[in-house]
Amino acid sequence: MDSGLLAVSYIGASVLFILSLGGLSHQETARRGNVYGILGMVVAVAATALAEGVTGYSILLPAILVGATVGIFVAMRVEMTGMPQLVGMLNSLVGLAALLVALASHFSPPPGLSPTEEAILAVEIVVGVLIGTITFAGSLVAFAKLQGILSGRPVLLPGRNVMNIAGLLMVVWLGYEYLAVQTGGGGLLSSDVPANAEFAVWLLIVVLILATLIGIHFVLAIGGADMPVVVSVLNSYSGWAAAITGFMLGNDLLIVTGALVGSSGAILSYIMCRAMNRSFLNVILGGFGTEGGSITTGVDGEVIPTSTLDTVNLLVGAKEVIIVPGYGMAVAQAQNVVSDITENLRLKGVKVRFAIHPVAGRLPGHMNVLLADANVPYDIVVEMDNINDDFPNTDAVLVIGANDIVNPGAAEDPASPIAGMPVLEVWKAGTVVVLKRSMATGYAGVGNPLFVKENTRMLFGDAKESLSAINSQLPT
C-alpha cells in the first residue's frame, strides 16, 4: 500500500475511534459508538496488513484468527458480573504487549538511527518497560482481587509510599544508566561499559523487576472500595502503554489511539474520584476499604423487616418510585426481573426511575450496561446529580444490592470513614425498601445507618428470588 494511502487510512481510523468515544459517552448513542470502534479497528488492521504485503498477511491473519477465536469464546462465556475482571485482564494484555515491544526494540532497533534518535529510542524503551510492566502486573492483581482470588483488604506495608517513591527514583537512575550505555555516555555504573553492551540487558531486567514490584504493591495497597477507580486508572495506563508502543514502532495510529484511551481513562478516574469526594492521590495513597462482608458495626437501632406482599402494596400505592441498583443486583442477575417490574408499574401509572451512582458496581457504567441489557428505557435512568433532589418528593425507593452508595453516614456522620462522599440520599424518601441477603457491610466495610432508619424496611433474601416474588404478586 502507498504510504499516502496508509496515512489516510490511519487518519480515518483515528476519526472513527474519536467518534466511538463520543458515542460511548451517552447511553442512547453507545451502540453506534461500538460500531464506530469496530469499523475503526477493521480499517486499521486492514491498512496495516496491506502495507506489509505478503509478510503482513502471513503474520497477521493467523494472529487475528487466534485472537478472534479466544475473544469470541470469552465474550460468550463471561457473565456481566465478570466484566470488571475481564477489563482488568485485557488491560494486562496491553501492558504485556508494550513490554514485549520495548524489549524487541532493544534487541532489534531500527537501522540507521542518528545519535539523537538512539537516545530517544532508549528513553522510549525504558518508559515502555516501566509503564507496560506496571500495567501488566497491577492489572493481574486487580483481576485477582475482583475475582476473589485475593482479599479486597488493602495490604498496607510500613513506609509503603516511601518504598514506591524509592522504587521509581531507582528506575529513573537505571534508565539514565541504560541511556548512557546505549549512547556511549558515562554514568555511575556504565562509564567504562562499551555502547550496546550486555550490561544494558541487565539494566532492563532490573527495571522490569522493580516495575513488577511497584505494580503489584500499587494495587495491593488499594482497598476494595476504590477498585472501580483502580480499574479506570489501569485502563488509562494501558492507553499510555499503547502510545509508547506507537512511538517505538513509528506507528502514528497507535500513538493517537493510545493517547485517546490514556486521556479518557484519566478523565474518567478524575470524575470517579470527585464522585467519592476524594483526590486521586488520596485513592492511590489512602489504602481505604476492605473486602466487606463483616456484620454491620457502630450502628444503633432496630431493623424493621418486611415481606414481598407489603413491598408490592407499597409499590402499587406509590405515585413515584426510584430504584437504586447495586452490585448485588448484578450478582443475582436480577436486572431482567427489575425491568419487568418497572414495565408493570409504569403500565399502572406509577412513575418509575433509576438512580445511578458513578461508582455503583465494580466498573464505571456497570449498572447502566446491566439495565440497557435488560431493555430498561434510557430516559428513566438518571445520574446521581440529576436525581438526588427528587428523593424528598418520592413515595418509595427500592434499593437492590447497593450499600455504600446509599450510606447516610457519608452526609450525617463526620467521623465516618466515607464522610463527605456524595451518595444517593434515599433516606429522604417516604419509604425505603432495601433488598439484601444479610446485614453484612458493603465493599468499603463500613456500617450503614440506613438499615435502621424509621422509614427503612429490610427485605432479606436473594435479590432475584425476592424480585420475582414481587413481580408475580403485582396485580394484573
Tab-separated table of N, CA and C in Angstrom, residues 182-325:
chain	number	residue	atom	x	y	z
A	182	GLN	N	23.637	2.894	25.940
A	182	GLN	CA	23.181	2.831	24.559
A	182	GLN	C	23.765	3.942	23.684
A	183	THR	N	24.097	5.063	24.299
A	183	THR	CA	24.604	6.203	23.515
A	183	THR	C	26.094	6.446	23.706
A	184	GLY	N	26.747	5.578	24.483
A	184	GLY	CA	28.174	5.736	24.676
A	184	GLY	C	28.549	6.795	25.682
A	185	GLY	N	27.580	7.257	26.475
A	185	GLY	CA	27.858	8.252	27.503
A	185	GLY	C	28.437	7.598	28.746
A	186	GLY	N	28.508	8.349	29.815
A	186	GLY	CA	29.089	7.825	31.041
A	186	GLY	C	28.187	8.032	32.231
A	187	GLY	N	27.795	6.949	32.872
A	187	GLY	CA	27.031	7.021	34.098
A	187	GLY	C	27.852	6.455	35.236
A	188	LEU	N	27.270	6.427	36.427
A	188	LEU	CA	27.991	5.906	37.581
A	188	LEU	C	28.362	4.441	37.387
A	189	LEU	N	27.461	3.672	36.802
A	189	LEU	CA	27.708	2.253	36.597
A	189	LEU	C	28.302	1.957	35.225
A	190	SER	N	28.037	2.826	34.271
A	190	SER	CA	28.324	2.487	32.879
A	190	SER	C	29.443	3.307	32.259
A	191	SER	N	30.234	3.978	33.059
A	191	SER	CA	31.256	4.855	32.486
A	191	SER	C	32.295	4.087	31.673
A	192	ASP	N	32.561	2.856	32.065
A	192	ASP	CA	33.584	2.069	31.351
A	192	ASP	C	32.972	0.931	30.533
A	193	VAL	N	31.634	0.998	30.302
A	193	VAL	CA	30.962	-0.078	29.579
A	193	VAL	C	30.772	0.337	28.129
A	194	PRO	N	31.212	-0.484	27.171
A	194	PRO	CA	31.036	-0.138	25.756
A	194	PRO	C	29.564	0.011	25.394
A	195	ALA	N	29.282	0.825	24.391
A	195	ALA	CA	27.922	1.011	23.927
A	195	ALA	C	27.331	-0.323	23.464
A	196	ASN	N	26.011	-0.499	23.705
A	196	ASN	CA	25.276	-1.710	23.312
A	196	ASN	C	25.815	-2.967	23.985
A	197	ALA	N	26.426	-2.818	25.134
A	197	ALA	CA	26.977	-3.973	25.849
A	197	ALA	C	25.853	-4.792	26.472
A	198	GLU	N	26.218	-6.032	26.851
A	198	GLU	CA	25.251	-6.912	27.502
A	198	GLU	C	24.764	-6.322	28.813
A	199	PHE	N	25.526	-5.391	29.343
A	199	PHE	CA	25.155	-4.751	30.604
A	199	PHE	C	23.792	-4.050	30.498
A	200	ALA	N	23.470	-3.540	29.296
A	200	ALA	CA	22.183	-2.858	29.100
A	200	ALA	C	21.017	-3.800	29.345
A	201	VAL	N	21.191	-5.072	28.977
A	201	VAL	CA	20.125	-6.050	29.198
A	201	VAL	C	19.855	-6.223	30.681
A	202	TRP	N	20.920	-6.270	31.462
A	202	TRP	CA	20.744	-6.428	32.898
A	202	TRP	C	20.078	-5.202	33.515
A	203	LEU	N	20.379	-4.034	32.980
A	203	LEU	CA	19.700	-2.833	33.464
A	203	LEU	C	18.200	-2.912	33.214
A	204	LEU	N	17.824	-3.375	32.020
A	204	LEU	CA	16.401	-3.514	31.705
A	204	LEU	C	15.735	-4.574	32.577
A	205	ILE	N	16.469	-5.648	32.880
A	205	ILE	CA	15.907	-6.696	33.737
A	205	ILE	C	15.604	-6.147	35.129
A	206	VAL	N	16.539	-5.346	35.649
A	206	VAL	CA	16.319	-4.754	36.978
A	206	VAL	C	15.142	-3.783	36.942
A	207	VAL	N	15.047	-2.986	35.865
A	207	VAL	CA	13.903	-2.084	35.711
A	207	VAL	C	12.606	-2.883	35.674
A	208	LEU	N	12.612	-3.996	34.954
A	208	LEU	CA	11.423	-4.846	34.852
A	208	LEU	C	11.030	-5.393	36.225
A	209	ILE	N	12.022	-5.853	36.993
A	209	ILE	CA	11.729	-6.407	38.325
A	209	ILE	C	11.153	-5.328	39.239
A	210	LEU	N	11.774	-4.140	39.239
A	210	LEU	CA	11.285	-3.053	40.083
A	210	LEU	C	9.876	-2.625	39.671
A	211	ALA	N	9.649	-2.531	38.362
A	211	ALA	CA	8.327	-2.133	37.879
A	211	ALA	C	7.276	-3.171	38.259
A	212	THR	N	7.642	-4.448	38.234
A	212	THR	CA	6.716	-5.504	38.645
A	212	THR	C	6.334	-5.353	40.115
A	213	LEU	N	7.327	-5.112	40.948
A	213	LEU	CA	7.068	-4.934	42.378
A	213	LEU	C	6.215	-3.696	42.636
A	214	ILE	N	6.503	-2.614	41.912
A	214	ILE	CA	5.721	-1.387	42.073
A	214	ILE	C	4.276	-1.623	41.653
A	215	GLY	N	4.073	-2.286	40.504
A	215	GLY	CA	2.727	-2.556	40.028
A	215	GLY	C	1.929	-3.418	40.985
A	216	ILE	N	2.560	-4.471	41.513
A	216	ILE	CA	1.877	-5.361	42.455
A	216	ILE	C	1.533	-4.618	43.737
A	217	HIS	N	2.519	-3.890	44.278
A	217	HIS	CA	2.319	-3.190	45.546
A	217	HIS	C	1.305	-2.066	45.398
A	218	PHE	N	1.316	-1.406	44.251
A	218	PHE	CA	0.396	-0.301	43.985
A	218	PHE	C	-1.051	-0.753	44.127
A	219	VAL	N	-1.403	-1.898	43.557
A	219	VAL	CA	-2.794	-2.357	43.600
A	219	VAL	C	-3.092	-3.089	44.909
A	220	LEU	N	-2.126	-3.811	45.455
A	220	LEU	CA	-2.349	-4.486	46.731
A	220	LEU	C	-2.717	-3.490	47.830
A	221	ALA	N	-2.163	-2.286	47.764
A	221	ALA	CA	-2.403	-1.281	48.804
A	221	ALA	C	-3.745	-0.579	48.643
A	222	ILE	N	-4.463	-0.865	47.563
A	222	ILE	CA	-5.758	-0.232	47.339
A	222	ILE	C	-6.856	-1.113	47.895
A	223	GLY	N	-7.763	-0.515	48.670
A	223	GLY	CA	-8.852	-1.273	49.265
A	223	GLY	C	-9.979	-1.526	48.285
A	224	GLY	N	-10.866	-2.426	48.665
A	224	GLY	CA	-11.953	-2.829	47.785
A	224	GLY	C	-12.853	-1.690	47.364
A	225	ALA	N	-13.071	-0.713	48.250
A	225	ALA	CA	-13.982	0.379	47.922
A	225	ALA	C	-13.478	1.222	46.760
A	226	ASP	N	-12.179	1.215	46.524
A	226	ASP	CA	-11.597	2.047	45.471
A	226	ASP	C	-11.266	1.266	44.207
A	227	MET	N	-11.654	0.013	44.142
A	227	MET	CA	-11.292	-0.793	42.974
A	227	MET	C	-11.867	-0.267	41.661
A	228	PRO	N	-13.099	0.295	41.629
A	228	PRO	CA	-13.550	0.864	40.354
A	228	PRO	C	-12.616	1.939	39.827
A	229	VAL	N	-12.088	2.765	40.727
A	229	VAL	CA	-11.152	3.807	40.297
A	229	VAL	C	-9.854	3.183	39.814
A	230	VAL	N	-9.394	2.146	40.502
A	230	VAL	CA	-8.147	1.487	40.116
A	230	VAL	C	-8.271	0.883	38.719
A	231	VAL	N	-9.417	0.245	38.437
A	231	VAL	CA	-9.630	-0.314	37.099
A	231	VAL	C	-9.554	0.779	36.048
A	232	SER	N	-10.147	1.936	36.359
A	232	SER	CA	-10.103	3.065	35.423
A	232	SER	C	-8.686	3.584	35.246
A	233	VAL	N	-7.936	3.670	36.351
A	233	VAL	CA	-6.545	4.143	36.277
A	233	VAL	C	-5.699	3.189	35.439
A	234	LEU	N	-5.866	1.890	35.666
A	234	LEU	CA	-5.100	0.903	34.899
A	234	LEU	C	-5.492	0.946	33.423
A	235	ASN	N	-6.749	1.236	33.156
A	235	ASN	CA	-7.174	1.401	31.768
A	235	ASN	C	-6.449	2.578	31.126
A	236	SER	N	-6.292	3.650	31.905
A	236	SER	CA	-5.538	4.807	31.410
A	236	SER	C	-4.076	4.428	31.169
A	237	TYR	N	-3.492	3.681	32.109
A	237	TYR	CA	-2.110	3.226	31.937
A	237	TYR	C	-1.955	2.418	30.650
A	238	SER	N	-2.952	1.553	30.375
A	238	SER	CA	-2.854	0.721	29.176
A	238	SER	C	-2.849	1.586	27.921
A	239	GLY	N	-3.595	2.699	27.966
A	239	GLY	CA	-3.579	3.613	26.827
A	239	GLY	C	-2.228	4.253	26.622
A	240	TRP	N	-1.620	4.719	27.698
A	240	TRP	CA	-0.286	5.337	27.577
A	240	TRP	C	0.751	4.293	27.167
A	241	ALA	N	0.562	3.059	27.630
A	241	ALA	CA	1.469	1.991	27.205
A	241	ALA	C	1.364	1.772	25.698
A	242	ALA	N	0.125	1.815	25.175
A	242	ALA	CA	-0.064	1.669	23.731
A	242	ALA	C	0.567	2.840	22.981
A	243	ALA	N	0.465	4.048	23.536
A	243	ALA	CA	1.063	5.215	22.885
A	243	ALA	C	2.581	5.093	22.828
A	244	ILE	N	3.179	4.623	23.925
A	244	ILE	CA	4.632	4.413	23.933
A	244	ILE	C	5.016	3.373	22.887
A	245	THR	N	4.189	2.330	22.771
A	245	THR	CA	4.429	1.316	21.734
A	245	THR	C	4.408	1.949	20.349
A	246	GLY	N	3.481	2.858	20.135
A	246	GLY	CA	3.405	3.542	18.851
A	246	GLY	C	4.654	4.346	18.543
A	247	PHE	N	5.210	4.995	19.565
A	247	PHE	CA	6.449	5.740	19.357
A	247	PHE	C	7.593	4.810	18.965
A	248	MET	N	7.681	3.670	19.651
A	248	MET	CA	8.774	2.748	19.369
A	248	MET	C	8.641	2.122	17.988
A	249	LEU	N	7.413	1.892	17.542
A	249	LEU	CA	7.194	1.272	16.239
A	249	LEU	C	7.042	2.298	15.122
A	250	GLY	N	7.017	3.566	15.493
A	250	GLY	CA	6.818	4.593	14.484
A	250	GLY	C	5.438	4.525	13.861
A	251	ASN	N	4.434	4.142	14.664
A	251	ASN	CA	3.067	3.969	14.172
A	251	ASN	C	2.193	5.101	14.718
A	252	ASP	N	1.790	6.012	13.833
A	252	ASP	CA	1.013	7.170	14.266
A	252	ASP	C	-0.341	6.779	14.837
A	253	LEU	N	-0.968	5.745	14.274
A	253	LEU	CA	-2.290	5.344	14.744
A	253	LEU	C	-2.237	4.839	16.186
A	254	LEU	N	-1.211	4.068	16.514
A	254	LEU	CA	-1.065	3.595	17.889
A	254	LEU	C	-0.870	4.755	18.858
A	255	ILE	N	-0.121	5.757	18.426
A	255	ILE	CA	0.102	6.929	19.276
A	255	ILE	C	-1.215	7.640	19.551
A	256	VAL	N	-1.994	7.876	18.495
A	256	VAL	CA	-3.273	8.578	18.643
A	256	VAL	C	-4.245	7.750	19.484
A	257	THR	N	-4.363	6.467	19.158
A	257	THR	CA	-5.300	5.603	19.879
A	257	THR	C	-4.914	5.482	21.348
A	258	GLY	N	-3.627	5.272	21.609
A	258	GLY	CA	-3.173	5.180	22.994
A	258	GLY	C	-3.427	6.450	23.768
A	259	ALA	N	-3.194	7.598	23.126
A	259	ALA	CA	-3.436	8.878	23.793
A	259	ALA	C	-4.928	9.060	24.094
A	260	LEU	N	-5.783	8.615	23.174
A	260	LEU	CA	-7.229	8.714	23.401
A	260	LEU	C	-7.648	7.878	24.610
A	261	VAL	N	-7.180	6.634	24.641
A	261	VAL	CA	-7.529	5.747	25.760
A	261	VAL	C	-6.919	6.264	27.063
A	262	GLY	N	-5.663	6.682	27.003
A	262	GLY	CA	-4.994	7.163	28.208
A	262	GLY	C	-5.651	8.400	28.783
A	263	SER	N	-5.963	9.373	27.931
A	263	SER	CA	-6.569	10.616	28.415
A	263	SER	C	-8.002	10.397	28.884
A	264	SER	N	-8.782	9.596	28.141
A	264	SER	CA	-10.163	9.345	28.553
A	264	SER	C	-10.207	8.567	29.864
A	265	GLY	N	-9.276	7.616	30.042
A	265	GLY	CA	-9.211	6.890	31.305
A	265	GLY	C	-8.845	7.786	32.469
A	266	ALA	N	-7.928	8.735	32.220
A	266	ALA	CA	-7.536	9.674	33.267
A	266	ALA	C	-8.696	10.591	33.643
A	267	ILE	N	-9.435	11.058	32.629
A	267	ILE	CA	-10.592	11.922	32.893
A	267	ILE	C	-11.660	11.159	33.674
A	268	LEU	N	-11.907	9.909	33.282
A	268	LEU	CA	-12.888	9.096	33.987
A	268	LEU	C	-12.474	8.858	35.435
A	269	SER	N	-11.186	8.618	35.659
A	269	SER	CA	-10.685	8.426	37.027
A	269	SER	C	-10.926	9.680	37.861
A	270	TYR	N	-10.695	10.835	37.251
A	270	TYR	CA	-10.926	12.102	37.947
A	270	TYR	C	-12.397	12.271	38.304
A	271	ILE	N	-13.285	11.942	37.350
A	271	ILE	CA	-14.724	12.060	37.603
A	271	ILE	C	-15.146	11.142	38.745
A	272	MET	N	-14.607	9.926	38.753
A	272	MET	CA	-14.971	8.975	39.804
A	272	MET	C	-14.436	9.410	41.154
A	273	CYS	N	-13.236	9.979	41.169
A	273	CYS	CA	-12.695	10.486	42.431
A	273	CYS	C	-13.560	11.619	42.973
A	274	ARG	N	-14.034	12.485	42.083
A	274	ARG	CA	-14.931	13.555	42.510
A	274	ARG	C	-16.222	12.968	43.067
A	275	ALA	N	-16.692	11.880	42.465
A	275	ALA	CA	-17.928	11.252	42.929
A	275	ALA	C	-17.773	10.671	44.330
A	276	MET	N	-16.542	10.387	44.747
A	276	MET	CA	-16.295	9.855	46.084
A	276	MET	C	-15.720	10.923	47.009
A	277	ASN	N	-15.657	12.173	46.498
A	277	ASN	CA	-15.130	13.293	47.288
A	277	ASN	C	-13.710	13.020	47.777
A	278	ARG	N	-12.929	12.421	46.905
A	278	ARG	CA	-11.552	12.095	47.261
A	278	ARG	C	-10.645	12.514	46.115
A	279	SER	N	-9.419	12.886	46.468
A	279	SER	CA	-8.446	13.230	45.441
A	279	SER	C	-7.832	11.956	44.878
A	280	PHE	N	-7.245	12.091	43.706
A	280	PHE	CA	-6.608	10.940	43.086
A	280	PHE	C	-5.486	10.406	43.976
A	281	LEU	N	-4.674	11.304	44.533
A	281	LEU	CA	-3.585	10.880	45.409
A	281	LEU	C	-4.131	10.194	46.659
A	282	ASN	N	-5.299	10.660	47.139
A	282	ASN	CA	-5.895	10.037	48.307
A	282	ASN	C	-6.294	8.599	48.018
A	283	VAL	N	-6.778	8.343	46.804
A	283	VAL	CA	-7.133	6.976	46.411
A	283	VAL	C	-5.891	6.110	46.319
A	284	ILE	N	-4.851	6.644	45.659
A	284	ILE	CA	-3.641	5.864	45.436
A	284	ILE	C	-2.880	5.614	46.729
A	285	LEU	N	-2.849	6.624	47.606
A	285	LEU	CA	-2.038	6.510	48.823
A	285	LEU	C	-2.857	6.124	50.048
A	286	GLY	N	-4.205	6.193	49.936
A	286	GLY	CA	-5.022	6.036	51.125
A	286	GLY	C	-5.193	4.613	51.590
A	287	GLY	N	-5.282	3.660	50.676
A	287	GLY	CA	-5.497	2.272	51.068
A	287	GLY	C	-6.814	2.061	51.770
A	288	PHE	N	-7.867	2.793	51.361
A	288	PHE	CA	-9.158	2.718	52.035
A	288	PHE	C	-9.969	1.538	51.537
A	289	GLY	N	-10.707	0.903	52.453
A	289	GLY	CA	-11.640	-0.149	52.041
A	289	GLY	C	-11.197	-1.532	52.450
A	290	THR	N	-12.163	-2.423	52.575
A	290	THR	CA	-11.891	-3.825	52.881
A	290	THR	C	-12.629	-4.681	51.884
A	291	GLU	N	-12.584	-5.962	52.090
A	291	GLU	CA	-13.325	-6.832	51.192
A	291	GLU	C	-14.794	-6.894	51.541
A	292	GLY	N	-15.215	-6.241	52.628
A	292	GLY	CA	-16.619	-6.248	53.004
A	292	GLY	C	-17.014	-7.581	53.606
A	293	GLY	N	-18.305	-7.723	53.850
A	293	GLY	CA	-18.821	-8.987	54.330
A	293	GLY	C	-18.924	-9.086	55.837
A	294	SER	N	-18.355	-8.148	56.594
A	294	SER	CA	-18.452	-8.213	58.037
A	294	SER	C	-19.831	-7.736	58.484
A	295	ILE	N	-20.225	-8.130	59.682
A	295	ILE	CA	-21.524	-7.711	60.194
A	295	ILE	C	-21.454	-6.231	60.545
A	296	THR	N	-22.556	-5.510	60.275
A	296	THR	CA	-22.583	-4.077	60.498
A	296	THR	C	-22.244	-3.745	61.940
A	297	THR	N	-21.335	-2.824	62.137
A	297	THR	CA	-20.939	-2.395	63.471
A	297	THR	C	-21.086	-0.886	63.585
A	298	GLY	N	-21.201	-0.399	64.809
A	298	GLY	CA	-21.274	1.034	65.022
A	298	GLY	C	-22.601	1.634	64.604
A	299	VAL	N	-23.663	0.823	64.440
A	299	VAL	CA	-24.973	1.316	64.037
A	299	VAL	C	-25.980	0.889	65.102
A	300	ASP	N	-26.582	1.870	65.760
A	300	ASP	CA	-27.551	1.589	66.805
A	300	ASP	C	-28.955	1.737	66.242
A	301	GLY	N	-29.823	0.833	66.620
A	301	GLY	CA	-31.201	0.908	66.158
A	301	GLY	C	-31.750	-0.475	65.858
A	302	GLU	N	-33.037	-0.507	65.562
A	302	GLU	CA	-33.713	-1.775	65.312
A	302	GLU	C	-34.060	-1.906	63.839
A	303	VAL	N	-33.744	-3.061	63.299
A	303	VAL	CA	-34.061	-3.340	61.904
A	303	VAL	C	-35.528	-3.744	61.787
A	304	ILE	N	-36.204	-3.170	60.778
A	304	ILE	CA	-37.614	-3.500	60.553
A	304	ILE	C	-37.717	-4.340	59.290
A	305	PRO	N	-37.968	-5.634	59.421
A	305	PRO	CA	-38.095	-6.483	58.222
A	305	PRO	C	-39.440	-6.267	57.547
A	306	THR	N	-39.523	-6.664	56.296
A	306	THR	CA	-40.773	-6.558	55.556
A	306	THR	C	-40.959	-7.806	54.701
A	307	SER	N	-42.090	-7.905	54.040
A	307	SER	CA	-42.397	-9.070	53.216
A	307	SER	C	-42.595	-8.630	51.771
A	308	THR	N	-42.642	-9.602	50.893
A	308	THR	CA	-42.851	-9.273	49.477
A	308	THR	C	-44.238	-8.664	49.261
A	309	LEU	N	-45.253	-9.159	49.980
A	309	LEU	CA	-46.604	-8.628	49.813
A	309	LEU	C	-46.674	-7.171	50.250
A	310	ASP	N	-46.050	-6.853	51.385
A	310	ASP	CA	-46.036	-5.460	51.840
A	310	ASP	C	-45.306	-4.577	50.839
A	311	THR	N	-44.237	-5.110	50.251
A	311	THR	CA	-43.487	-4.347	49.258
A	311	THR	C	-44.330	-4.108	48.015
A	312	VAL	N	-45.079	-5.127	47.600
A	312	VAL	CA	-45.978	-4.979	46.444
A	312	VAL	C	-47.011	-3.892	46.708
A	313	ASN	N	-47.632	-3.913	47.876
A	313	ASN	CA	-48.639	-2.907	48.224
A	313	ASN	C	-48.028	-1.509	48.233
A	314	LEU	N	-46.794	-1.407	48.717
A	314	LEU	CA	-46.114	-0.112	48.745
A	314	LEU	C	-45.885	0.410	47.332
A	315	LEU	N	-45.402	-0.446	46.457
A	315	LEU	CA	-45.078	-0.021	45.102
A	315	LEU	C	-46.331	0.339	44.308
A	316	VAL	N	-47.382	-0.477	44.448
A	316	VAL	CA	-48.616	-0.219	43.700
A	316	VAL	C	-49.293	1.062	44.181
A	317	GLY	N	-49.180	1.345	45.467
A	317	GLY	CA	-49.826	2.532	46.013
A	317	GLY	C	-49.022	3.807	45.848
A	318	ALA	N	-47.816	3.718	45.327
A	318	ALA	CA	-46.954	4.890	45.179
A	318	ALA	C	-47.223	5.603	43.864
A	319	LYS	N	-47.001	6.906	43.872
A	319	LYS	CA	-47.069	7.686	42.642
A	319	LYS	C	-45.698	7.750	41.954
A	320	GLU	N	-44.644	7.820	42.780
A	320	GLU	CA	-43.283	7.873	42.242
A	320	GLU	C	-42.411	6.842	42.961
A	321	VAL	N	-41.664	6.075	42.179
A	321	VAL	CA	-40.749	5.068	42.714
A	321	VAL	C	-39.381	5.264	42.076
A	322	ILE	N	-38.348	5.230	42.901
A	322	ILE	CA	-36.974	5.279	42.409
A	322	ILE	C	-36.282	3.979	42.783
A	323	ILE	N	-35.673	3.339	41.803
A	323	ILE	CA	-34.941	2.089	42.031
A	323	ILE	C	-33.455	2.378	41.996
A	324	VAL	N	-32.731	1.920	43.013
A	324	VAL	CA	-31.279	2.111	43.104
A	324	VAL	C	-30.603	0.753	42.944
A	325	PRO	N	-30.028	0.470	41.784
A	325	PRO	CA	-29.345	-0.818	41.597
A	325	PRO	C	-27.916	-0.768	42.118
